[in-house]
Coordinates of C-alpha atoms in Angstrom, one line a residue:
Chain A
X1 CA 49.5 -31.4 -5.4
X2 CA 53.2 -31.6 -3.6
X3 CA 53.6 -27.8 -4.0
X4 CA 49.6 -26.9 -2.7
X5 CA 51.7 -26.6 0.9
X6 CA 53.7 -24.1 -0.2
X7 CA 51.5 -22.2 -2.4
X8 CA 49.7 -22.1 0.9
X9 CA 53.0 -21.0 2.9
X10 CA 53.7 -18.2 -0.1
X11 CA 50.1 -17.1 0.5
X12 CA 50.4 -17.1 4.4
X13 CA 53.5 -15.0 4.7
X14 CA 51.9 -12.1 2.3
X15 CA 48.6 -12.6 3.8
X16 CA 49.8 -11.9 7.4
X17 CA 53.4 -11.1 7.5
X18 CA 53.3 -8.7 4.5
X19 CA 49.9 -7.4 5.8
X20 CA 48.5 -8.4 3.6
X21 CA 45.3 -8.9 5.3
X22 CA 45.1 -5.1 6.2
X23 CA 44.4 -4.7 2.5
X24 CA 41.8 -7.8 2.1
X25 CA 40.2 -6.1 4.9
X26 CA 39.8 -2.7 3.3
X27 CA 38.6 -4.3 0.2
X28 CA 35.7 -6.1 2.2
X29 CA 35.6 -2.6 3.8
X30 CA 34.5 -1.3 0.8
X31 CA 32.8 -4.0 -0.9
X32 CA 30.3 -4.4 1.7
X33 CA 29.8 -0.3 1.8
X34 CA 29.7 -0.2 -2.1
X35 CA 26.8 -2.8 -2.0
X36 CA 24.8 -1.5 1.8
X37 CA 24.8 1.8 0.6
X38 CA 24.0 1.1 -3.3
X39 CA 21.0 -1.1 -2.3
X40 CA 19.9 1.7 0.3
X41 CA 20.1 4.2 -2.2
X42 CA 18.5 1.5 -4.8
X43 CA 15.3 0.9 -2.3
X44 CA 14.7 4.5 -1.8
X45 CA 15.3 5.4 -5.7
X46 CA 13.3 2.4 -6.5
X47 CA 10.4 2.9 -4.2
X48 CA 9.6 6.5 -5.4
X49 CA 10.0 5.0 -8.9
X50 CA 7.6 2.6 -8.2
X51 CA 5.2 4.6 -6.6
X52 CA 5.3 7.0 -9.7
X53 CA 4.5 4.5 -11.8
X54 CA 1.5 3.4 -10.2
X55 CA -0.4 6.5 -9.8
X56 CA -3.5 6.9 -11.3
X57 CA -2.4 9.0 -14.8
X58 CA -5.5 11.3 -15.3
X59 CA -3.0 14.4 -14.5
X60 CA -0.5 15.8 -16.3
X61 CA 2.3 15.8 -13.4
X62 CA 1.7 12.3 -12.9
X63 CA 2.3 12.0 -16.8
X64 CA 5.8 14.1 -17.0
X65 CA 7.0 12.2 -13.9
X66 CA 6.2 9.2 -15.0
X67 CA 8.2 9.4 -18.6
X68 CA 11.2 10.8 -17.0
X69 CA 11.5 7.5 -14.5
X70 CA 10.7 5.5 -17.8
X71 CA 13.3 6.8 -19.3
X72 CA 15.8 6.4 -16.2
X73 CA 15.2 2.9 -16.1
X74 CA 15.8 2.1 -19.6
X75 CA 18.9 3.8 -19.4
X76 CA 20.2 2.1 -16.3
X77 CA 18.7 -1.0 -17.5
X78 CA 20.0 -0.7 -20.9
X79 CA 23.6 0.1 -20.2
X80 CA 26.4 -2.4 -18.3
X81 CA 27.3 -1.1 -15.0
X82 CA 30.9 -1.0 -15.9
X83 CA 29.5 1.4 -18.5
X84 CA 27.7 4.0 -16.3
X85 CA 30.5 3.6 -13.8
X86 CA 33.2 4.5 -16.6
X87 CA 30.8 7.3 -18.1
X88 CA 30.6 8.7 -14.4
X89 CA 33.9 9.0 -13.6
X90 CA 36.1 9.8 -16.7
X91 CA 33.5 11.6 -18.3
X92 CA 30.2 13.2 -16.2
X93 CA 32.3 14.1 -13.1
X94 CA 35.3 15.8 -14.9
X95 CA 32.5 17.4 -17.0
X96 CA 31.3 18.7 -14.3
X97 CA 34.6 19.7 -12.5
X98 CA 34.1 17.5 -9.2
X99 CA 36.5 15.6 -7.9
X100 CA 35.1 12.7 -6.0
X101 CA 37.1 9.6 -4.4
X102 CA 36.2 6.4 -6.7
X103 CA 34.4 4.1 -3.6
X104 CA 31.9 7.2 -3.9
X105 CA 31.0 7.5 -7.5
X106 CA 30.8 3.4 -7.0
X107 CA 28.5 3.7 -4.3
X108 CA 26.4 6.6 -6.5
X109 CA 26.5 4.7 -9.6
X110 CA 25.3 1.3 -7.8
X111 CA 22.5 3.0 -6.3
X112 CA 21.4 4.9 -9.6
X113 CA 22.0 0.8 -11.1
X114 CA 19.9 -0.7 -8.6
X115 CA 17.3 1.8 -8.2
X116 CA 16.4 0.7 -11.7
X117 CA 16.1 -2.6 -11.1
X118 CA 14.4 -2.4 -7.9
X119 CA 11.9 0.0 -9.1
X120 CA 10.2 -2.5 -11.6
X121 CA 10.8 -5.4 -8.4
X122 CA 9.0 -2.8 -6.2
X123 CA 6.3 -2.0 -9.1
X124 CA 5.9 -6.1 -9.2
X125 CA 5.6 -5.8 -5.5
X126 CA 3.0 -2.7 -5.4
X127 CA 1.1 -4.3 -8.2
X128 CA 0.9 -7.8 -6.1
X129 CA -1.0 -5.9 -3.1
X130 CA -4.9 -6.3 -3.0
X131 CA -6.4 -3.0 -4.5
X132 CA -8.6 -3.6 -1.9
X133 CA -5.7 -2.2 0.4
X134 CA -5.8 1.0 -1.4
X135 CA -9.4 1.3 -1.7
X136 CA -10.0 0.6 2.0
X137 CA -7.3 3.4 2.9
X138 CA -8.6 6.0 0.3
X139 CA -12.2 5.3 1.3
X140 CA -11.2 6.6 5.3
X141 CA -10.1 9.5 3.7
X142 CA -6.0 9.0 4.0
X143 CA -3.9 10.4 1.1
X144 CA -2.4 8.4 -1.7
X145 CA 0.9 9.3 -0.3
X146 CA -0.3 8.0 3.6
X147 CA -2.0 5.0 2.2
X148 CA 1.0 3.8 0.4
X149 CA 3.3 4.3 3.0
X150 CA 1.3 2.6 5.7
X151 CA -0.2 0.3 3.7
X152 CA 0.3 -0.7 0.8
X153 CA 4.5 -0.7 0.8
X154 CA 4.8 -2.2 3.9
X155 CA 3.4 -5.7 2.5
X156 CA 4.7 -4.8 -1.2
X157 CA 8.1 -5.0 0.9
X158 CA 7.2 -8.3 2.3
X159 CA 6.2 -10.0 -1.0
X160 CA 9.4 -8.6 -2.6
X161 CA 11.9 -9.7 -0.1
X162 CA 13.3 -12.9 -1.8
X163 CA 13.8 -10.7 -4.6
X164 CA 15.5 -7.7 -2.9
X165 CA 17.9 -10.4 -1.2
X166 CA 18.7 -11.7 -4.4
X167 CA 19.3 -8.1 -5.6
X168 CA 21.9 -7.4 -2.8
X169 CA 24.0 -10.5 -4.1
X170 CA 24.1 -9.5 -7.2
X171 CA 25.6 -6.3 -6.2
X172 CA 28.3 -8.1 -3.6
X173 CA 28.9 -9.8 -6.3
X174 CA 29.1 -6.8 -9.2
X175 CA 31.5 -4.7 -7.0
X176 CA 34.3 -6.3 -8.7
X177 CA 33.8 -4.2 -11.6
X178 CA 35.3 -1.1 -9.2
X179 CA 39.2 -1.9 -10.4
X180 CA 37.8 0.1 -13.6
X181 CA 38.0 3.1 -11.9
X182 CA 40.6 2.0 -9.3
X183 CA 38.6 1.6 -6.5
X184 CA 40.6 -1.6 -3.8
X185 CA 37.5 -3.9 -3.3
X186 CA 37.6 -7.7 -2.3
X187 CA 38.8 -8.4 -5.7
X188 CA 41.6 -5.9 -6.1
X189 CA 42.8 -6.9 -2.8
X190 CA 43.3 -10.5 -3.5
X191 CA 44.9 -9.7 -6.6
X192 CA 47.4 -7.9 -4.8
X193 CA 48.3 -10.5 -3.1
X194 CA 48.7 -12.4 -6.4
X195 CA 50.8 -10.0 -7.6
X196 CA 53.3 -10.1 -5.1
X197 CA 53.8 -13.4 -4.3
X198 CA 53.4 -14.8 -8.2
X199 CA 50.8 -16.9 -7.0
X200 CA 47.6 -17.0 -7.6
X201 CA 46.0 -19.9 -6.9
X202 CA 45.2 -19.9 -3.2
X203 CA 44.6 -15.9 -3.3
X204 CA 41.4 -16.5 -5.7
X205 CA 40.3 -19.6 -3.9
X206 CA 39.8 -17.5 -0.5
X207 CA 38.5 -15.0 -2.3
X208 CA 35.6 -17.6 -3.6
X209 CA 35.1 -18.4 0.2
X210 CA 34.8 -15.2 1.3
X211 CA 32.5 -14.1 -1.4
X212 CA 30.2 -17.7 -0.8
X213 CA 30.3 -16.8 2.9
X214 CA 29.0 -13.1 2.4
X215 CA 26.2 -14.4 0.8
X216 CA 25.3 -17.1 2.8
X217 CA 25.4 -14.8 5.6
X218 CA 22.9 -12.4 3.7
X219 CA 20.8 -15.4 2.8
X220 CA 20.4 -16.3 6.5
X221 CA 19.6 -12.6 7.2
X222 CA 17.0 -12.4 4.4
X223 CA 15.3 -15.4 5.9
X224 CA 15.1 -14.0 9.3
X225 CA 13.8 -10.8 8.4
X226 CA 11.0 -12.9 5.9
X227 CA 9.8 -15.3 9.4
X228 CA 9.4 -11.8 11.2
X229 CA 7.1 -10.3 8.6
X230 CA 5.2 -12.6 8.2
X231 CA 3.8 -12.4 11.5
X232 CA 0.7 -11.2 9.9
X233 CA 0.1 -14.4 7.8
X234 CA -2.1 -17.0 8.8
X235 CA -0.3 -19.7 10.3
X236 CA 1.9 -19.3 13.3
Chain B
X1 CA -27.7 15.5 3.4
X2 CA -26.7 13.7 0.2
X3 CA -28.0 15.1 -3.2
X4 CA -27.1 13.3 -6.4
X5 CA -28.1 15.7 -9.8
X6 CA -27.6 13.9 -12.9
X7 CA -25.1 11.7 -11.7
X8 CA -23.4 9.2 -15.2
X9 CA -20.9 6.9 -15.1
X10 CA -19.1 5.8 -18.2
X11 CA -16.1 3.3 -18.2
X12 CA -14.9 3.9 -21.7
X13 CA -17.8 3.0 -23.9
X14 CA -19.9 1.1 -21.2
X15 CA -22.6 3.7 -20.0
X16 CA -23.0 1.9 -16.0
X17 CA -25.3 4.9 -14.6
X18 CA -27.0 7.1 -16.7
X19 CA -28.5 10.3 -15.2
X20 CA -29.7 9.2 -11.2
X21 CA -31.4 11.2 -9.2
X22 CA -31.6 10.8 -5.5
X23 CA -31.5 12.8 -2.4
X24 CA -31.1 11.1 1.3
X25 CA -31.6 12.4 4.4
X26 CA -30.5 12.4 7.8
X27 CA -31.2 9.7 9.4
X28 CA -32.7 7.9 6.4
X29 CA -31.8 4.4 5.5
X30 CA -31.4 3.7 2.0
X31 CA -31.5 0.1 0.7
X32 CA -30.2 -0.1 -3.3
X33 CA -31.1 -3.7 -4.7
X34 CA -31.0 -4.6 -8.3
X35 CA -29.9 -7.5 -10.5
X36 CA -26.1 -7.6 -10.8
X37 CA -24.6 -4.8 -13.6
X38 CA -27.5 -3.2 -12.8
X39 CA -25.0 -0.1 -11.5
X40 CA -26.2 -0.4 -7.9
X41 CA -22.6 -0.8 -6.6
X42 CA -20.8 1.6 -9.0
X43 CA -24.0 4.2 -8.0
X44 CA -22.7 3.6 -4.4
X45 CA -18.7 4.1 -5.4
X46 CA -19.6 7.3 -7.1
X47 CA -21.3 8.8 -3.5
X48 CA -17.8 9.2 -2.1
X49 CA -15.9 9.4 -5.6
X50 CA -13.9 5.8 -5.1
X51 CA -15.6 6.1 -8.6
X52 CA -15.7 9.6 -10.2
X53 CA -18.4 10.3 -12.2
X54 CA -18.0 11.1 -15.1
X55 CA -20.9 14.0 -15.1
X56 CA -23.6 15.2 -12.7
X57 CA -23.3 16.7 -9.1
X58 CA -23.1 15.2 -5.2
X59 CA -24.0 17.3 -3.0
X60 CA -22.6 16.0 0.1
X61 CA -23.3 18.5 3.2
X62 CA -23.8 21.0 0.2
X63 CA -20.5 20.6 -1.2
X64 CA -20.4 19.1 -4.4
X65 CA -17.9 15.9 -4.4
X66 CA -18.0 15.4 -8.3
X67 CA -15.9 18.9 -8.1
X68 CA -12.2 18.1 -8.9
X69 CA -10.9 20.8 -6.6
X70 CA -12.5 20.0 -3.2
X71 CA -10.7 18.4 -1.2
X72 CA -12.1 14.8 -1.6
X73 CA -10.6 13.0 1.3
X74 CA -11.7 15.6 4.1
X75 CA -14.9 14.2 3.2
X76 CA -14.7 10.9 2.7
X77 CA -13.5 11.2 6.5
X78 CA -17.4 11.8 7.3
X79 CA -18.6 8.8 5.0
X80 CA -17.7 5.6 6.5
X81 CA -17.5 3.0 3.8
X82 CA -18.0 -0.8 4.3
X83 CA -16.9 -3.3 1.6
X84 CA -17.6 -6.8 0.4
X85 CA -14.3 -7.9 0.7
X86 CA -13.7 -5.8 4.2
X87 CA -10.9 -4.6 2.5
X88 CA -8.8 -4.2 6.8
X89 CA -4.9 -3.4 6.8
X90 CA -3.5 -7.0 6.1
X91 CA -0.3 -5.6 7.9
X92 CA -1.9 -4.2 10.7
X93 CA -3.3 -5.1 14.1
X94 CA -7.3 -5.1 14.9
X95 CA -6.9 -2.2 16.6
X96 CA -4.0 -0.2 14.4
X97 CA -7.0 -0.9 11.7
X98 CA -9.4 1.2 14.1
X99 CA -6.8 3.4 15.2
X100 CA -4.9 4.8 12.0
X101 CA -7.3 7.1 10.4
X102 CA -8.2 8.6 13.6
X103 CA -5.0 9.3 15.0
X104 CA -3.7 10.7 11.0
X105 CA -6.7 13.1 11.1
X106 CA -6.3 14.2 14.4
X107 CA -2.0 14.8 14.1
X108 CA -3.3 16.7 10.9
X109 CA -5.6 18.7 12.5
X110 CA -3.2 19.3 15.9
X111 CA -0.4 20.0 13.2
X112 CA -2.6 22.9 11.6
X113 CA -3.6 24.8 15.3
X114 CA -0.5 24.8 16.5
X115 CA 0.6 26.4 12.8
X116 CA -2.1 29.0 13.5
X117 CA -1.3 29.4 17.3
X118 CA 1.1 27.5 19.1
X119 CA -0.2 28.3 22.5
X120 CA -3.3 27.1 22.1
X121 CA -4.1 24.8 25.1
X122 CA -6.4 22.5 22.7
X123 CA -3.0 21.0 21.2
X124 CA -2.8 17.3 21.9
X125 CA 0.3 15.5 22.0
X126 CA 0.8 12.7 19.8
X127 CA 1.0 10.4 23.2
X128 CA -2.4 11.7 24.2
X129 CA -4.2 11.6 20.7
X130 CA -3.0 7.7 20.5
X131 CA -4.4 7.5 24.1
X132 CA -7.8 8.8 23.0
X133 CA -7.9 6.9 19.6
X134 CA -7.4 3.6 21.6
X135 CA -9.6 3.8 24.3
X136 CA -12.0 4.8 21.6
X137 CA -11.0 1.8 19.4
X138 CA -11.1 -0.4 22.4
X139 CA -14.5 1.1 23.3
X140 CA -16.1 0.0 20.0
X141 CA -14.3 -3.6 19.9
X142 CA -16.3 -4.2 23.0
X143 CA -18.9 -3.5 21.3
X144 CA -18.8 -6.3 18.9
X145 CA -17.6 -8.6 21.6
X146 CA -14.3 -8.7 20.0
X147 CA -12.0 -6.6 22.2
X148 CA -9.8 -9.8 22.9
X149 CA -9.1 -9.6 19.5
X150 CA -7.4 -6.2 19.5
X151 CA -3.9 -7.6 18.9
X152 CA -4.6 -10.3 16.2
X153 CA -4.0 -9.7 12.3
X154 CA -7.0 -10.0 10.6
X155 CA -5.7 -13.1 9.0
X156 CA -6.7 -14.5 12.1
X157 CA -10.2 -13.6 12.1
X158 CA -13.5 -15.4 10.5
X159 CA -15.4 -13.6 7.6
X160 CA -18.0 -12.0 10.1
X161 CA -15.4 -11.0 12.4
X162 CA -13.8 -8.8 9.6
X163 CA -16.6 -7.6 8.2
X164 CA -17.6 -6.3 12.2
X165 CA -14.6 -5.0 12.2
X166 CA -14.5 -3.2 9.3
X167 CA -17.6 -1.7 10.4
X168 CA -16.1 -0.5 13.8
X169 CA -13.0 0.9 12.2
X170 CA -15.5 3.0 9.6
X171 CA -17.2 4.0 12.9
X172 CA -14.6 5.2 14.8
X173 CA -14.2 8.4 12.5
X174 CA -17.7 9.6 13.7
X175 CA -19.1 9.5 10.3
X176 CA -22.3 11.1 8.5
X177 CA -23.2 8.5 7.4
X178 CA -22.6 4.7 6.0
X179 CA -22.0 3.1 2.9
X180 CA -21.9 -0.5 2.4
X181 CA -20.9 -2.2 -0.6
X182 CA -22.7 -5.7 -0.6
X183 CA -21.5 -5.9 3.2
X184 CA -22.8 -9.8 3.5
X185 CA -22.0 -11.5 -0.5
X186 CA -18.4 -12.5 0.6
X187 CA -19.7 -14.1 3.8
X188 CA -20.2 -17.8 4.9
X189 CA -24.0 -18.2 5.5
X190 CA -23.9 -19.0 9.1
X191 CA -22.0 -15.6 9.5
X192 CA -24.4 -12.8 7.8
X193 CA -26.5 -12.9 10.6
X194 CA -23.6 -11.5 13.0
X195 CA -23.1 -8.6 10.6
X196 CA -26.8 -7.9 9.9
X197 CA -27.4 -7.6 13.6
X198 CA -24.7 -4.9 14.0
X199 CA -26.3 -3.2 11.2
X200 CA -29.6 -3.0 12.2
X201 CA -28.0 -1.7 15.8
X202 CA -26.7 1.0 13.8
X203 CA -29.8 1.8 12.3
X204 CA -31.5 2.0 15.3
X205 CA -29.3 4.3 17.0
X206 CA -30.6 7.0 14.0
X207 CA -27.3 6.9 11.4
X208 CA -28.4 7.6 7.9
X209 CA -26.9 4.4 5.8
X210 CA -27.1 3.8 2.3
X211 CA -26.9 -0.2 1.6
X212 CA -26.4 -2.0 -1.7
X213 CA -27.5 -5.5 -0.8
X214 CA -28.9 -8.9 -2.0
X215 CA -30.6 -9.0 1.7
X216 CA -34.2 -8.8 1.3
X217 CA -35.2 -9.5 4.5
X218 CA -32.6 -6.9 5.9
X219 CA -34.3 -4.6 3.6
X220 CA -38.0 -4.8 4.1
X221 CA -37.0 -4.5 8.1
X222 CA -34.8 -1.4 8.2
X223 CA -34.9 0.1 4.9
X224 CA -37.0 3.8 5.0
X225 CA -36.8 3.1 0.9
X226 CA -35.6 0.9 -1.4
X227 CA -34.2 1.4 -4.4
X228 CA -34.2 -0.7 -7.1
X229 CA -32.0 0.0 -10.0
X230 CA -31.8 -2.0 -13.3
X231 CA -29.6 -1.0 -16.4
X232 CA -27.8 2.0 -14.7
X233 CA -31.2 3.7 -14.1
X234 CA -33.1 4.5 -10.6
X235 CA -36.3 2.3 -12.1
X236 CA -38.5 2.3 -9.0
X237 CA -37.8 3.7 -5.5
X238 CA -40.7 3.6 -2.2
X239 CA -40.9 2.1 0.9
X240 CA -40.5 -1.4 1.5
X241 CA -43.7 -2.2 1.8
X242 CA -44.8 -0.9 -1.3
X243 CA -41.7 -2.0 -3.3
X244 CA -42.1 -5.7 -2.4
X245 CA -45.4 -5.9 -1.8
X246 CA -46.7 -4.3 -4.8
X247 CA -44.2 -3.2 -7.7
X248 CA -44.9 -1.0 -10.4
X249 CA -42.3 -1.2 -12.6
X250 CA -42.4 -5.1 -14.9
X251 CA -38.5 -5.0 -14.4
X252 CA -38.9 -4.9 -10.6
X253 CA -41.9 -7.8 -10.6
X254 CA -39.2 -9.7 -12.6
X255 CA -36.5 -9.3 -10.3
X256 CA -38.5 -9.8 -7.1
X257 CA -39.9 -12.9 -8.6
X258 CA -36.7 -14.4 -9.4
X259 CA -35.2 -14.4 -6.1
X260 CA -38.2 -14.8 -3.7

C-alpha cells in the first residue's frame, strides 16, 4: 500500500492539473441527461403502452394497437441495449441517411429501452388500482381517457414509485454501455484518466463513488416524493 | 323516463338477465330486491351500460342506451350512480370528488360555445366555472353535515361518511335520476341509518331512484314498487304493501320468509 499515495498524487495531477475533471464533468453531464431524459421518454412511452393494454378489447382499434405495443415490448425486452443502441446507430440511422450526435441516439434508444420496461411496471401499476376507480369515474360520465388521467394514473404512479426509482438506477447505471457508439459518459471519462496516467486504480475507485453517490442521491429523492403522495393514505 | 324492452345479459355462457321488462317514471321510486345472483344488481349495471347488454333496448329520455353509437357518457351524466363500495377518487379531496365531473362537463360544454361563437357572453372562464362548482360542492357538503370535511381524503372518512358522500358527488351533476347499487351491504350497522336518512330526503324531494337493496324496511317506506327478481327474471313487481304483505309468486313467499 506504500505506492497508494502516489497512485493518488498521479491521479490528482490529471484529475485537476491536466483537467481532467472538465472531462469527468461532461461525462456526468451526459450520463445524468442520457438517464433523465431516457426515463422521461420511458414514462411517457410506457404510460401510453400501458394504457393500451388495458382497454377493454371489444374494438378492433383497440385490438391493432394493442399487438403493435406487444410486439415493441418483446423486441425491446428481448434485445440487449448495447444491441438496439449498435443497430441504431451503425445501422437504422445511416439507413436512413441522418446524422445524429451519439448522446442523442443514447438518449432515444434508452427511452425506446425503458419505455418497455416501464410499460409492463405501469400495466402492474394500472392493474393494482381498485376497478372501483374506473367504474366510479365512468359511471359520472367522464371518458376513459379523463378517467385514467385523473384517476386512475395518478395512484397507479404512486404504487409504482419504488419500482420506477429502481428503473432510473438501472439506467445511471446502463449508460456505460454508450463507449459503443463513442459517446464520453462517466465511464469513458474515468478511463481517460486511466489512460493517461497508466493508472487505473484510483480513477475506477471514484468512479464507484460517484456512481454509489448518484444513486443514493436518487434513492433519497424517490423517498421524498413517496412521503408526499401518500398524503392521501390513512395515517398521517 | 326509463324503458327497458327485452333487456338479456349473458357473461359468456351464464344467462344473468333474460328478457326484463320495466318502465319507470318520473318521480317513481323503484326498489329491486332478490336473493343474491338473482341479477338484481347486474339489471341495475345494465340501466346506464356500466354492463352492456347483450340484447334488448333502454330507453333513457327516449334514447336508446343499449345503441353502440350514442354517446353513452353524455348520459350517464344525467344518471347519478351510487355504489356499495362508494367507489370516491382515492387521490382526491372531498370536495375535488364533488367538483371534478362538474367542472369537466362544464369546460366541455364552454369549450364547444366558444367553437360555435366566441363572443358569446354565456362563456365562463375556467376560474368562474371552478367558483360555481365549489360553492355548489360546498353547498351540498353542508348538507350532510360534512362541509368540514371538504379537504380530507376519503381515507379519512367512516363508511357512512363515504357512502354520503358519494351520494352528494352523484348529486351535484343535477341528475335524472339515481341508481344505487346495494348503497348500505358494505356498511357497519350502526352507520346504515345515516345513509338511509339521506335517501329517504331524496325521495322526498320527488327524484325518481331506482334502488337494489337488502333494506326491507327502507323499501316498504319509500318504495312506489318493488321489484323482486329471482333467476335473472322480473318474477313479481307491485307496491309494497302488496309485495310483502301478500305475495303471489312461491319464489317471493320463499324469499320474504327467509329473511323476515
Amino acid at each position: 500500500m506504500g505506492n497508494f499515495g502516489a497512485k493518488i498524487d498521479k491521479f490528482l495531477d490529471i484529475f485537476i492539473d491536466a483537467d481532467g475533471y472538465k472531462t469527468v464533468l461532461e461525462g456526468l453531464g451526459n450520463t445524468l441527461k442520457i438517464a433523465v431524459l431516457g426515463l422521461v421518454i420511458g414514462i411517457i412511452i410506457g404510460t401510453l403502452i400501458a394504457t393500451v393494454r388495458v382497454i377493454p378489447k371489444y374494438k378492433l382499434l383497440p385490438r391493432i394497437l394493442n399487438s403493435i405495443c406487444s410486439f415493441y415490448v418483446a423486441f425491446f425486452r428481448g434485445t440487449p441495449m448495447v444491441v438496439q443502441l449498435l443497430l441504431s446507430y451503425y445501422v437504422a440511422l445511416p439507413l436512413m441517411g441522418i446524422n445524429l450526435p451519439s448522446v442523442s441516439v443514447a438518449v432515444v434508444v434508452f427511452g425506446l429501452n425503458s419505455g418497455a420496461y416501464i410499460s409492463e411496471i405501469m400495466r402492474g401499476g394500472i392493474l393494482s388500482v381498485d376497478p372501483g376507480q374506473m367504474e366510479g369515474g365512468r359511471a359520472m360520465g367522464l371518458t376513459f381517457g379523463k378517467t385514467m388521467t385523473a384517476i386512475v394514473i395518478p395512484q397507479a404512479v404512486k404504487n409504482i414509485l419504488p419500482t420506477l426509482g429502481n428503473e432510473f438506477i438501472t439506467l445511471i447505471k446502463e449508460t456505460s454501455v454508450v463507449s459503443f457508439v463513442g459517446a464520453l459518459d462517466l465511464y469513458v471519462a474515468f478511463n481517460r484518466i486511466g489512460s493517461n496516467s497508466y493508472e487505473f486504480m484510483v480513477p475506477y475507485l471514484v468512479m464507484a463513488v460517484i456512481y454509489i453517490i448518484l444513486v443514493l442521491i436518487i434513492s433519497g429523492l424517490v423517498k421524498v416524493m413517496e412521503r408526499s403522495l401518500r398524503k392521501s393514505d390513512r395515517s398521517h | 323516463m326509463i324503458e327497458v324492452i327485452n333487456l338479456s345479459k349473458s357473461f359468456g355462457e351464464l344467462q344473468v338477465l333474460k328478457d326484463v321488462n320495466i318502465t319507470i317514471r318520473k318521480g317513481e321510486k323503484v326498489v329491486v330486491i332478490g336473493p343474491s345472483g338473482s341479477g338484481k344488481s347486474t339489471f341495475l349495471r345494465c340501466l346506464n351500460c356500466m354492463e352492456v347488454p347483450t340484447s334488448g333496448n333502454i330507453f333513457f329520455h327516449g334514447v336508446d342506451l343499449a345503441d353502440q353509437k350514442v354517446d353513452i357518457n353524455i348520459h350517464r351524466q344525467k344518471m347519478g350512480m351510487v355504489f356499495q363500495h362508494f367507489n370516491l377518487f382515492n387521490n382526491k379531496t372531498v370536495l375535488q370528488n364533488i367538483m371534478l365531473a362538474p367542472v369537466y362537463v362544464e369546460k366541455k360544454r364552454m369549450r364547444k360555445l366558444r367553437r360555435s361563437n366566441p363572443e358569446n357572453e354565456k362563456i365562463k372562464t375556467v376560474a368562474e366555472i371552478k367558483k360555481e362548482a365549489k360553492a355548489n360542492a360546498m353547498e351540498l357538503l353542508k348538507r350532510i353535515g360534512l362541509e368540514d370535511k371538504a379537504g380530507e381524503y376519503p381515507s379519512r372518512l367512516s363508511g357512512g361518511q363515504k357512502q354520503r358522500v358519494a351520494i352528494v358527488r352523484a348529486l351535484a351533476m343535477n341528475p335524472d335520476v339515481m341508481l344505487f347499487d346495494e348503497p348500505t351491504s358494505a356498511l357497519d350497522p350502526e352507520m346504515v341509518g345515516e345513509v338511509l336518512e339521506l335517501m329517504k330526503e331524496l325521495a322526498h324531494e320527488g327524484m325518481t331512484m331506482v334502488v337494489v337493496t337488502h333494506e326491507m324496511g327502507f323499501a316498504r317506506e319509500v318504495a312506489d314498487r318493488v321489484v323482486f327478481m329471482a333467476d335473472g327474471y322480473i318474477a313479481e313487481e307491485g307496491s309494497p304493501e302488496q309485495l310483502f304483505g301478500n305475495p303471489q309468486n312461491p319464489r317471493t313467499q320463499h324469499f320474504l320468509q327467509s329473511i323476515l
